[in-house]
Amino acid sequence: MTTNTIQPTNFDIVMEEIDTLVSNFQDSLTRITNKVCKVDTFQLGLTYVVILRAGKISKTLSFNLDELTEELNLEVIDDTFNR
């Protein structure tokens, strides 16, 4: 019996890293403001936008998904050649 494993794509890896970053940011805003931090996300083309709001404080983060996946591709290529 063979087992097929699904490898995450570069896009999956980038989105997981963004999710971790946003989660940490959300936790920090909650601690700083002592208010629940709400998160809204949307995508405009290749730009992924995250808006965090806690009390009177808000922060907008934007990520160029094309740049991030390309950067990840370059790191993988560089790592492969440096072995």
PDB file of C-alpha atoms in Angstrom:
ATOM      1  CA  MET A   1       0.000   0.000   0.000  1.00  0.00           C
ATOM      2  CA  THR A   2       1.418   3.380  -0.969  1.00  0.00           C
ATOM      3  CA  THR A   3       0.791   6.567   0.895  1.00  0.00           C
ATOM      4  CA  ASN A   4       0.518   9.800  -1.002  1.00  0.00           C
ATOM      5  CA  THR A   5       1.623  12.855   0.897  1.00  0.00           C
ATOM      6  CA  ILE A   6       0.506  16.291  -0.124  1.00  0.00           C
ATOM      7  CA  GLN A   7       3.304  18.819  -0.111  1.00  0.00           C
ATOM      8  CA  PRO A   8       2.316  22.368   0.796  1.00  0.00           C
ATOM      9  CA  THR A   9       2.721  24.880  -1.999  1.00  0.00           C
ATOM     10  CA  ASN A  10       4.779  28.034  -1.567  1.00  0.00           C
ATOM     11  CA  PHE A  11       1.487  29.923  -1.352  1.00  0.00           C
ATOM     12  CA  ASP A  12       0.380  27.659   1.529  1.00  0.00           C
ATOM     13  CA  ILE A  13       3.655  28.292   3.347  1.00  0.00           C
ATOM     14  CA  VAL A  14       3.388  32.066   2.875  1.00  0.00           C
ATOM     15  CA  MET A  15      -0.218  32.142   4.096  1.00  0.00           C
ATOM     16  CA  GLU A  16       0.712  30.089   7.169  1.00  0.00           C
ATOM     17  CA  GLU A  17       3.507  32.549   8.007  1.00  0.00           C
ATOM     18  CA  ILE A  18       1.131  35.501   7.556  1.00  0.00           C
ATOM     19  CA  ASP A  19      -1.412  33.779   9.795  1.00  0.00           C
ATOM     20  CA  THR A  20       1.209  33.292  12.510  1.00  0.00           C
ATOM     21  CA  LEU A  21       2.325  36.916  12.267  1.00  0.00           C
ATOM     22  CA  VAL A  22      -1.260  38.211  12.420  1.00  0.00           C
ATOM     23  CA  SER A  23      -2.068  35.957  15.370  1.00  0.00           C
ATOM     24  CA  ASN A  24       0.947  37.280  17.303  1.00  0.00           C
ATOM     25  CA  PHE A  25       0.026  40.861  16.418  1.00  0.00           C
ATOM     26  CA  GLN A  26      -3.571  40.216  17.504  1.00  0.00           C
ATOM     27  CA  ASP A  27      -2.437  38.809  20.861  1.00  0.00           C
ATOM     28  CA  SER A  28      -0.155  41.803  21.436  1.00  0.00           C
ATOM     29  CA  LEU A  29      -2.883  44.345  20.649  1.00  0.00           C
ATOM     30  CA  THR A  30      -5.262  42.535  22.974  1.00  0.00           C
ATOM     31  CA  ARG A  31      -2.708  42.650  25.809  1.00  0.00           C
ATOM     32  CA  ILE A  32      -1.822  46.310  25.175  1.00  0.00           C
ATOM     33  CA  THR A  33      -5.403  47.594  24.941  1.00  0.00           C
ATOM     34  CA  ASN A  34      -7.108  45.078  27.215  1.00  0.00           C
ATOM     35  CA  LYS A  35      -9.784  44.840  24.489  1.00  0.00           C
ATOM     36  CA  VAL A  36     -10.714  42.068  22.091  1.00  0.00           C
ATOM     37  CA  CYS A  37      -8.791  42.515  18.842  1.00  0.00           C
ATOM     38  CA  LYS A  38     -10.934  42.026  15.754  1.00  0.00           C
ATOM     39  CA  VAL A  39      -9.346  40.958  12.494  1.00  0.00           C
ATOM     40  CA  ASP A  40     -10.695  41.578   8.996  1.00  0.00           C
ATOM     41  CA  THR A  41      -8.994  40.317   5.857  1.00  0.00           C
ATOM     42  CA  PHE A  42      -9.496  40.769   2.155  1.00  0.00           C
ATOM     43  CA  GLN A  43      -7.535  40.351  -1.023  1.00  0.00           C
ATOM     44  CA  LEU A  44      -7.033  42.949  -3.751  1.00  0.00           C
ATOM     45  CA  GLY A  45      -5.398  41.171  -6.654  1.00  0.00           C
ATOM     46  CA  LEU A  46      -2.029  39.977  -5.383  1.00  0.00           C
ATOM     47  CA  THR A  47      -2.226  42.070  -2.197  1.00  0.00           C
ATOM     48  CA  TYR A  48      -3.532  40.434   0.969  1.00  0.00           C
ATOM     49  CA  VAL A  49      -4.766  43.041   3.452  1.00  0.00           C
ATOM     50  CA  VAL A  50      -5.256  42.493   7.187  1.00  0.00           C
ATOM     51  CA  ILE A  51      -6.953  45.068   9.421  1.00  0.00           C
ATOM     52  CA  LEU A  52      -6.631  44.628  13.183  1.00  0.00           C
ATOM     53  CA  ARG A  53      -8.794  46.693  15.560  1.00  0.00           C
ATOM     54  CA  ALA A  54      -8.722  46.785  19.347  1.00  0.00           C
ATOM     55  CA  GLY A  55     -10.460  49.621  21.121  1.00  0.00           C
ATOM     56  CA  LYS A  56      -9.309  52.889  19.537  1.00  0.00           C
ATOM     57  CA  ILE A  57      -6.199  51.348  18.010  1.00  0.00           C
ATOM     58  CA  SER A  58      -6.152  49.916  14.506  1.00  0.00           C
ATOM     59  CA  LYS A  59      -3.355  48.606  12.334  1.00  0.00           C
ATOM     60  CA  THR A  60      -3.407  47.655   8.672  1.00  0.00           C
ATOM     61  CA  LEU A  61      -0.945  45.133   7.294  1.00  0.00           C
ATOM     62  CA  SER A  62      -0.578  44.450   3.586  1.00  0.00           C
ATOM     63  CA  PHE A  63       1.331  41.632   1.958  1.00  0.00           C
ATOM     64  CA  ASN A  64       2.304  41.310  -1.697  1.00  0.00           C
ATOM     65  CA  LEU A  65       1.708  37.588  -2.204  1.00  0.00           C
ATOM     66  CA  ASP A  66       3.587  37.516  -5.502  1.00  0.00           C
ATOM     67  CA  GLU A  67       6.726  38.976  -3.886  1.00  0.00           C
ATOM     68  CA  LEU A  68       6.512  36.678  -0.877  1.00  0.00           C
ATOM     69  CA  THR A  69       6.096  33.485  -2.899  1.00  0.00           C
ATOM     70  CA  GLU A  70       8.911  34.595  -5.235  1.00  0.00           C
ATOM     71  CA  GLU A  71      11.158  35.308  -2.235  1.00  0.00           C
ATOM     72  CA  LEU A  72      10.377  31.834  -0.892  1.00  0.00           C
ATOM     73  CA  ASN A  73      11.252  30.332  -4.296  1.00  0.00           C
ATOM     74  CA  LEU A  74      14.606  32.144  -4.232  1.00  0.00           C
ATOM     75  CA  GLU A  75      15.355  30.889  -0.711  1.00  0.00           C
ATOM     76  CA  VAL A  76      14.607  27.301  -1.734  1.00  0.00           C
ATOM     77  CA  ILE A  77      16.825  27.612  -4.825  1.00  0.00           C
ATOM     78  CA  ASP A  78      19.633  29.225  -2.803  1.00  0.00           C
ATOM     79  CA  ASP A  79      19.384  26.534  -0.123  1.00  0.00           C
ATOM     80  CA  THR A  80      19.495  23.796  -2.770  1.00  0.00           C
ATOM     81  CA  PHE A  81      22.660  25.177  -4.377  1.00  0.00           C
ATOM     82  CA  ASN A  82      24.434  25.799  -1.063  1.00  0.00           C
ATOM     83  CA  ARG A  83      24.234  22.207   0.130  1.00  0.00           C
TER      84      ARG A  83
END
